[in-house]
Amino acid sequence: MSTLEIDRVRKAYGNLEVLKEVSISIGTGDFLVLLGPSGCGKSTLLNMIAGLETVTGGEIRIAGRTVNDLSPKDRDIAMVFQSYALYPTMTVRQNIEFGMKIRKVAQADRDKAVKTASDLLQITHLLDRKPSQLSGGQRQRVAMGRAIVREPKLFLFDEPLSNLDAKLRVDMRTEIKRLHARLGTTIVYVTHDQIEAMTLATRVAVMKDGVVQQLDEPQAVYDRPANVYVARFVGSPAMNIVPALLEADGTAVIEIARRPAARIGGIALSADALRRYAGKKVLVGIRPENFSIASTGSTAPSLTIDFDVVEPTGPDTLAVFQLGGVEVTARLPPRQAHAGREAGLAVDTSKIVLFDSETETRID
Amino acid sequence: MRSTLSLKDRFSRWLPRLVLSPSLVAIIVGVYLFIAWTGWISLSSSKMVPKYDFVGLEQYIRLWSTPRWETAVANLFVFTVLFLAITIAIGLLIAILLDQQIRAEGFLRAVYLYPMALSFIVTGTAWKWILNPDLGVEKVVNDLGWTGFVFDWITRPEYAIYCVVIAAVWQSTGFAMAIFLAGLRGIDTSIIKAAQIEGASLPRIYLNIIVPMLRPAFLSVIVLLSYISIKSFDLVLALTGGGPGNSTEMPSTFMFSATFRRNQMGVGAASAMMMLMTVAAIIIPYLYSELKEARNEH
Amino acid sequence: MSTEARSARRAHQFGRLFIYGSLIALAIFYLMPLWVMIVTSLKSLDEIYSGSFIGLPQAITFEAWEKAWGQACIGTACDGLRPYFVNSLLMVIPAVALSTAIGAINGYILTKWRFPGANFVFGLMLFGCFLPFQAVILPMAQLLGSLRLSGTIPGLVLVHTVYGISFTTLFFRNYFITIPDELTRAAQIDGAGFFRIFFSVMLPAALPIIVVSCIWQFTQIWNDFLFGVSFTAGQSSPITVALNNIVNVTMGRKQYNVDMAAAMIAAIPTLVVYIVAGRYFVRGLTAGAVKG
């Protein structure tokens, strides 16, 4: 069993509160990603789980045991750092064994553990090198090797891929995913990269200003963002947030400059919500891929707009236009959009999310 | 929550501070307490042995009415101005010249810098010999046929202080050079290229663009050379012994002779406090600004 | 080649000539005193008084060196510089080792185990780098007296260690601050404690700054004169004090060759260190510009 419970945890430096009653709990084998921009408190939270920062209030439990006052070495955790933090004067082998040496593990067992880990990570041929002789990706593997041999209850990753170049980052991401699948360990992973969160996590906690905005499966976070902040943070290009007026029958009316307003009906909404928001301003969230070129005879609601800018990316084209007074991006198949031209677009209403225009939280 | 900390954990939390404390005590006693002690003596009537009475500023009044101290202060002023100006000028010149992709740069740098590794006593001894008018430089030039050449500053009270300047410049130029060179190496070379493309000549580029960018290096050099000049003691003693007469007396030599030779401990302490205050007035703002900048960077 | 290009090239060549010419002239100026010291120390006294100053000796003689090393009179004793050279060694070695070790652990604490007020403590120590020692000589003499260390080598070791801490702490603090904190955190998670991290992780990574600190301290302490002349007398003096005494003897015909040989003997240890490890010496020097 290696669960993690973060129970109303707070952190303050003097009067400055960086974490406000954060509660997260995950089960054995979960891959939790703490996602957020720098300064949101995600690294502080990770350091508190590791025991590198003190807890101001609340409780952290690893495998059911409260660890608030335990020193890092007694928490049964391993950590991989952004800068890898390999001991520069030790060889790869010495780096990996250092922790075991301190715990006085017998030489034979140490050798076995080093062999298993280095085979798994394919770094056996590097064991006698110094960290300075390794590439970034190799250093990353060694850092993971050092974590693996501890066989901890909990793995902590602090932005482990942000020092790698784009190509290597994708490869290592796959590597980490494979490792998680093979070892089945519980992982807490901090990143500001929403793609890493989407691809790796079983649970994502989106954080902002020391508060968890949403804790859910990645796909759920993507499809049903809890608020405008999460909607904009997850997904690239970001979800379009367009002001609209909600009519009594649930149709959202969006103004379009110099053209008739778009009327988008058929948005899934509870009767209660409809009653509360009828006749009021709301925010309509539409993912770029939920637009398509309207085909004749389709029943989907459509709107007529003029494209401003068109950016081909290869597999598809990003088309930018004005909608409801804001800039909106649509992801369309290649060669279908042309800058300066008029076009009719259809919207997949089943994917549309509505937000309260005041609180910016999702309306269900 | 805190109370659950085990004794061991609490000990390990305090361990770093515990290990640091002997050093801190040593510094507090050796620097601050001792300064306070000297300050106290300077307010007492101590002569040969310390007396712990209080006579107010009497020793300071006596100090400032001693002609010898006035000479020392005047000398320090002349010395500091010349020493700084010449050392900085030559140091900067060498640094700029060395920054022009010079062959054997490492060797040349070592040549300019080696005097810094010598004791001021060695420097003083060597220059005393070189400046000796009977057998030194003056004689060499005379022997070359320039018989009218006179270079006897070290024997003339009104000029002897300039001999101290020469020797001090010789010893410290390398230091100024090293800091300026480090500053120059930190400047993005594309700035020089950009200015060249605009048609500026190299001397102009250095004068108008590069040298102003060396402001932090200038600050360091000025502060540290001032400090060297205020405490310079060994060099004067070895080169001129404070003479001829007491024409090259400096505050540092004055303090030493008052305290250890003339049994005027109170006056000596007062002169030491004057030196300390001068240094503090230069160094504390400097350290403060350096530390503040350093903090902003992290 | 166009005339413009030609004149540009000529200007460039002239510039190079000027640069090299100035550098070489300056180099000669800086080397001259060393040259004069060496050639003078190898001449006989008669040759010196016959007016040879800058030229090579007619006949090389090590007489002056032998005299300076073993026979020259310092005060009433005529044993040369040798005993004082030994004094300086006995003073320098423990003082360098102690102050460097203390500086290393201080720098480690001040960067990796920061506590409230750590910056203030560092500031307190830093001022010690710029202390005019005149301000502490009197009480230090009193303290050494009451510890019965007046005029002894251990007394000088103590003084140099205390006033060396400021600089060594500065060196190590500025070095360790460039080592990412994640390294100590990783070691903590690996289960290493305060001393284990220091000895297994930090110290092995600090080799260059250890060299810098040792060289700096060695040069400073070997070259010190003020403490030596203030706290010791006669037989227990360090070499700088003895050298000054030799040079300032005023009896009889001045033995310039012996003076120069003596100065060379006092200078050789630091010069050798400088030649062998000049790079580290410069680093120590520029570290005085606090941020280094």
mmCIF file with all atom_site columns, C-alpha atoms in Angstrom, chain B residues 33-143:
data_model
loop_
_atom_site.group_PDB
_atom_site.id
_atom_site.type_symbol
_atom_site.label_atom_id
_atom_site.label_alt_id
_atom_site.label_comp_id
_atom_site.label_asym_id
_atom_site.label_entity_id
_atom_site.label_seq_id
_atom_site.pdbx_PDB_ins_code
_atom_site.Cartn_x
_atom_site.Cartn_y
_atom_site.Cartn_z
_atom_site.occupancy
_atom_site.B_iso_or_equiv
_atom_site.pdbx_formal_charge
_atom_site.auth_seq_id
_atom_site.auth_comp_id
_atom_site.auth_asym_id
_atom_site.auth_atom_id
_atom_site.pdbx_PDB_model_num
ATOM 1   C CA . LEU B 1 33  ? 34.735 43.376 21.147  1.00 0.00 ? 33  LEU B CA 1
ATOM 2   C CA . PHE B 1 34  ? 38.352 44.272 20.468  1.00 0.00 ? 34  PHE B CA 1
ATOM 3   C CA . ILE B 1 35  ? 37.302 47.348 18.537  1.00 0.00 ? 35  ILE B CA 1
ATOM 4   C CA . ALA B 1 36  ? 35.168 48.370 21.485  1.00 0.00 ? 36  ALA B CA 1
ATOM 5   C CA . TRP B 1 37  ? 38.133 47.759 23.785  1.00 0.00 ? 37  TRP B CA 1
ATOM 6   C CA . THR B 1 38  ? 40.393 49.916 21.631  1.00 0.00 ? 38  THR B CA 1
ATOM 7   C CA . GLY B 1 39  ? 37.683 52.544 21.561  1.00 0.00 ? 39  GLY B CA 1
ATOM 8   C CA . TRP B 1 40  ? 37.564 52.500 25.336  1.00 0.00 ? 40  TRP B CA 1
ATOM 9   C CA . ILE B 1 41  ? 41.340 52.821 25.665  1.00 0.00 ? 41  ILE B CA 1
ATOM 10  C CA . SER B 1 42  ? 41.180 55.784 23.311  1.00 0.00 ? 42  SER B CA 1
ATOM 11  C CA . LEU B 1 43  ? 38.926 57.487 25.833  1.00 0.00 ? 43  LEU B CA 1
ATOM 12  C CA . SER B 1 44  ? 41.185 56.692 28.777  1.00 0.00 ? 44  SER B CA 1
ATOM 13  C CA . SER B 1 45  ? 44.450 58.156 29.998  1.00 0.00 ? 45  SER B CA 1
ATOM 14  C CA . SER B 1 46  ? 46.420 54.969 29.188  1.00 0.00 ? 46  SER B CA 1
ATOM 15  C CA . LYS B 1 47  ? 50.097 55.464 28.560  1.00 0.00 ? 47  LYS B CA 1
ATOM 16  C CA . MET B 1 48  ? 52.333 52.424 28.995  1.00 0.00 ? 48  MET B CA 1
ATOM 17  C CA . VAL B 1 49  ? 49.717 50.027 30.305  1.00 0.00 ? 49  VAL B CA 1
ATOM 18  C CA . PRO B 1 50  ? 45.979 50.151 29.775  1.00 0.00 ? 50  PRO B CA 1
ATOM 19  C CA . LYS B 1 51  ? 44.104 52.229 32.316  1.00 0.00 ? 51  LYS B CA 1
ATOM 20  C CA . TYR B 1 52  ? 40.364 51.973 32.508  1.00 0.00 ? 52  TYR B CA 1
ATOM 21  C CA . ASP B 1 53  ? 39.473 55.511 33.455  1.00 0.00 ? 53  ASP B CA 1
ATOM 22  C CA . PHE B 1 54  ? 37.608 58.020 31.350  1.00 0.00 ? 54  PHE B CA 1
ATOM 23  C CA . VAL B 1 55  ? 39.078 61.267 30.109  1.00 0.00 ? 55  VAL B CA 1
ATOM 24  C CA . GLY B 1 56  ? 36.647 61.988 27.292  1.00 0.00 ? 56  GLY B CA 1
ATOM 25  C CA . LEU B 1 57  ? 38.136 63.024 24.002  1.00 0.00 ? 57  LEU B CA 1
ATOM 26  C CA . GLU B 1 58  ? 41.401 64.173 25.506  1.00 0.00 ? 58  GLU B CA 1
ATOM 27  C CA . GLN B 1 59  ? 43.486 61.669 23.571  1.00 0.00 ? 59  GLN B CA 1
ATOM 28  C CA . TYR B 1 60  ? 41.815 62.660 20.314  1.00 0.00 ? 60  TYR B CA 1
ATOM 29  C CA . ILE B 1 61  ? 42.537 66.313 21.032  1.00 0.00 ? 61  ILE B CA 1
ATOM 30  C CA . ARG B 1 62  ? 46.117 65.442 21.809  1.00 0.00 ? 62  ARG B CA 1
ATOM 31  C CA . LEU B 1 63  ? 46.302 63.352 18.644  1.00 0.00 ? 63  LEU B CA 1
ATOM 32  C CA . TRP B 1 64  ? 45.086 66.133 16.400  1.00 0.00 ? 64  TRP B CA 1
ATOM 33  C CA . SER B 1 65  ? 47.436 68.610 17.974  1.00 0.00 ? 65  SER B CA 1
ATOM 34  C CA . THR B 1 66  ? 50.443 66.382 17.306  1.00 0.00 ? 66  THR B CA 1
ATOM 35  C CA . PRO B 1 67  ? 52.306 67.733 14.233  1.00 0.00 ? 67  PRO B CA 1
ATOM 36  C CA . ARG B 1 68  ? 53.487 64.239 13.484  1.00 0.00 ? 68  ARG B CA 1
ATOM 37  C CA . TRP B 1 69  ? 49.895 63.024 13.138  1.00 0.00 ? 69  TRP B CA 1
ATOM 38  C CA . GLU B 1 70  ? 49.120 65.955 10.873  1.00 0.00 ? 70  GLU B CA 1
ATOM 39  C CA . THR B 1 71  ? 52.035 64.921 8.683   1.00 0.00 ? 71  THR B CA 1
ATOM 40  C CA . ALA B 1 72  ? 50.691 61.371 8.715   1.00 0.00 ? 72  ALA B CA 1
ATOM 41  C CA . VAL B 1 73  ? 47.213 62.447 7.633   1.00 0.00 ? 73  VAL B CA 1
ATOM 42  C CA . ALA B 1 74  ? 48.557 64.767 4.938   1.00 0.00 ? 74  ALA B CA 1
ATOM 43  C CA . ASN B 1 75  ? 50.795 61.973 3.674   1.00 0.00 ? 75  ASN B CA 1
ATOM 44  C CA . LEU B 1 76  ? 47.926 59.522 3.648   1.00 0.00 ? 76  LEU B CA 1
ATOM 45  C CA . PHE B 1 77  ? 45.898 61.936 1.563   1.00 0.00 ? 77  PHE B CA 1
ATOM 46  C CA . VAL B 1 78  ? 48.665 62.577 -0.979  1.00 0.00 ? 78  VAL B CA 1
ATOM 47  C CA . PHE B 1 79  ? 49.568 58.933 -1.055  1.00 0.00 ? 79  PHE B CA 1
ATOM 48  C CA . THR B 1 80  ? 46.004 57.683 -1.490  1.00 0.00 ? 80  THR B CA 1
ATOM 49  C CA . VAL B 1 81  ? 45.168 60.112 -4.295  1.00 0.00 ? 81  VAL B CA 1
ATOM 50  C CA . LEU B 1 82  ? 48.325 59.397 -6.278  1.00 0.00 ? 82  LEU B CA 1
ATOM 51  C CA . PHE B 1 83  ? 48.354 55.692 -5.541  1.00 0.00 ? 83  PHE B CA 1
ATOM 52  C CA . LEU B 1 84  ? 44.748 55.246 -6.659  1.00 0.00 ? 84  LEU B CA 1
ATOM 53  C CA . ALA B 1 85  ? 45.011 57.458 -9.724  1.00 0.00 ? 85  ALA B CA 1
ATOM 54  C CA . ILE B 1 86  ? 48.201 55.889 -11.058 1.00 0.00 ? 86  ILE B CA 1
ATOM 55  C CA . THR B 1 87  ? 47.322 52.304 -10.164 1.00 0.00 ? 87  THR B CA 1
ATOM 56  C CA . ILE B 1 88  ? 43.915 52.577 -11.763 1.00 0.00 ? 88  ILE B CA 1
ATOM 57  C CA . ALA B 1 89  ? 45.254 54.293 -14.873 1.00 0.00 ? 89  ALA B CA 1
ATOM 58  C CA . ILE B 1 90  ? 48.010 51.763 -15.482 1.00 0.00 ? 90  ILE B CA 1
ATOM 59  C CA . GLY B 1 91  ? 45.891 48.811 -14.391 1.00 0.00 ? 91  GLY B CA 1
ATOM 60  C CA . LEU B 1 92  ? 43.098 49.774 -16.750 1.00 0.00 ? 92  LEU B CA 1
ATOM 61  C CA . LEU B 1 93  ? 45.528 50.441 -19.597 1.00 0.00 ? 93  LEU B CA 1
ATOM 62  C CA . ILE B 1 94  ? 47.135 47.028 -19.195 1.00 0.00 ? 94  ILE B CA 1
ATOM 63  C CA . ALA B 1 95  ? 43.755 45.329 -18.927 1.00 0.00 ? 95  ALA B CA 1
ATOM 64  C CA . ILE B 1 96  ? 42.533 46.955 -22.136 1.00 0.00 ? 96  ILE B CA 1
ATOM 65  C CA . LEU B 1 97  ? 45.749 46.155 -23.972 1.00 0.00 ? 97  LEU B CA 1
ATOM 66  C CA . LEU B 1 98  ? 45.624 42.559 -22.780 1.00 0.00 ? 98  LEU B CA 1
ATOM 67  C CA . ASP B 1 99  ? 42.047 42.260 -23.979 1.00 0.00 ? 99  ASP B CA 1
ATOM 68  C CA . GLN B 1 100 ? 43.096 42.697 -27.635 1.00 0.00 ? 100 GLN B CA 1
ATOM 69  C CA . GLN B 1 101 ? 43.675 38.991 -28.316 1.00 0.00 ? 101 GLN B CA 1
ATOM 70  C CA . ILE B 1 102 ? 47.306 39.113 -27.345 1.00 0.00 ? 102 ILE B CA 1
ATOM 71  C CA . ARG B 1 103 ? 49.742 36.280 -27.805 1.00 0.00 ? 103 ARG B CA 1
ATOM 72  C CA . ALA B 1 104 ? 51.281 35.020 -24.551 1.00 0.00 ? 104 ALA B CA 1
ATOM 73  C CA . GLU B 1 105 ? 48.572 36.794 -22.611 1.00 0.00 ? 105 GLU B CA 1
ATOM 74  C CA . GLY B 1 106 ? 48.854 34.331 -19.753 1.00 0.00 ? 106 GLY B CA 1
ATOM 75  C CA . PHE B 1 107 ? 52.570 34.951 -19.378 1.00 0.00 ? 107 PHE B CA 1
ATOM 76  C CA . LEU B 1 108 ? 52.233 38.732 -19.515 1.00 0.00 ? 108 LEU B CA 1
ATOM 77  C CA . ARG B 1 109 ? 49.420 38.700 -17.002 1.00 0.00 ? 109 ARG B CA 1
ATOM 78  C CA . ALA B 1 110 ? 51.565 36.658 -14.652 1.00 0.00 ? 110 ALA B CA 1
ATOM 79  C CA . VAL B 1 111 ? 54.382 39.204 -15.021 1.00 0.00 ? 111 VAL B CA 1
ATOM 80  C CA . TYR B 1 112 ? 52.187 42.147 -14.091 1.00 0.00 ? 112 TYR B CA 1
ATOM 81  C CA . LEU B 1 113 ? 50.629 40.347 -11.201 1.00 0.00 ? 113 LEU B CA 1
ATOM 82  C CA . TYR B 1 114 ? 53.539 38.623 -9.464  1.00 0.00 ? 114 TYR B CA 1
ATOM 83  C CA . PRO B 1 115 ? 54.391 41.591 -7.180  1.00 0.00 ? 115 PRO B CA 1
ATOM 84  C CA . MET B 1 116 ? 51.023 40.967 -5.499  1.00 0.00 ? 116 MET B CA 1
ATOM 85  C CA . ALA B 1 117 ? 52.420 37.669 -4.203  1.00 0.00 ? 117 ALA B CA 1
ATOM 86  C CA . LEU B 1 118 ? 55.316 39.404 -2.456  1.00 0.00 ? 118 LEU B CA 1
ATOM 87  C CA . SER B 1 119 ? 55.429 40.740 1.052   1.00 0.00 ? 119 SER B CA 1
ATOM 88  C CA . PHE B 1 120 ? 55.465 44.518 1.311   1.00 0.00 ? 120 PHE B CA 1
ATOM 89  C CA . ILE B 1 121 ? 58.664 44.076 3.296   1.00 0.00 ? 121 ILE B CA 1
ATOM 90  C CA . VAL B 1 122 ? 60.286 42.415 0.284   1.00 0.00 ? 122 VAL B CA 1
ATOM 91  C CA . THR B 1 123 ? 58.946 45.120 -2.015  1.00 0.00 ? 123 THR B CA 1
ATOM 92  C CA . GLY B 1 124 ? 60.218 47.832 0.307   1.00 0.00 ? 124 GLY B CA 1
ATOM 93  C CA . THR B 1 125 ? 63.630 46.222 0.542   1.00 0.00 ? 125 THR B CA 1
ATOM 94  C CA . ALA B 1 126 ? 63.950 45.923 -3.219  1.00 0.00 ? 126 ALA B CA 1
ATOM 95  C CA . TRP B 1 127 ? 62.815 49.462 -3.978  1.00 0.00 ? 127 TRP B CA 1
ATOM 96  C CA . LYS B 1 128 ? 64.956 50.931 -1.245  1.00 0.00 ? 128 LYS B CA 1
ATOM 97  C CA . TRP B 1 129 ? 67.900 49.506 -3.121  1.00 0.00 ? 129 TRP B CA 1
ATOM 98  C CA . ILE B 1 130 ? 66.668 50.593 -6.530  1.00 0.00 ? 130 ILE B CA 1
ATOM 99  C CA . LEU B 1 131 ? 65.935 54.139 -5.409  1.00 0.00 ? 131 LEU B CA 1
ATOM 100 C CA . ASN B 1 132 ? 69.262 54.453 -3.627  1.00 0.00 ? 132 ASN B CA 1
ATOM 101 C CA . PRO B 1 133 ? 70.867 57.467 -5.361  1.00 0.00 ? 133 PRO B CA 1
ATOM 102 C CA . ASP B 1 134 ? 74.463 56.340 -4.828  1.00 0.00 ? 134 ASP B CA 1
ATOM 103 C CA . LEU B 1 135 ? 74.157 52.909 -6.371  1.00 0.00 ? 135 LEU B CA 1
ATOM 104 C CA . GLY B 1 136 ? 70.676 52.590 -7.882  1.00 0.00 ? 136 GLY B CA 1
ATOM 105 C CA . VAL B 1 137 ? 68.737 53.984 -10.804 1.00 0.00 ? 137 VAL B CA 1
ATOM 106 C CA . GLU B 1 138 ? 70.292 57.437 -10.594 1.00 0.00 ? 138 GLU B CA 1
ATOM 107 C CA . LYS B 1 139 ? 73.751 55.978 -10.971 1.00 0.00 ? 139 LYS B CA 1
ATOM 108 C CA . VAL B 1 140 ? 72.712 53.738 -13.865 1.00 0.00 ? 140 VAL B CA 1
ATOM 109 C CA . VAL B 1 141 ? 71.374 56.724 -15.779 1.00 0.00 ? 141 VAL B CA 1
ATOM 110 C CA . ASN B 1 142 ? 74.433 58.793 -14.899 1.00 0.00 ? 142 ASN B CA 1
ATOM 111 C CA . ASP B 1 143 ? 76.694 56.011 -16.148 1.00 0.00 ? 143 ASP B CA 1
#
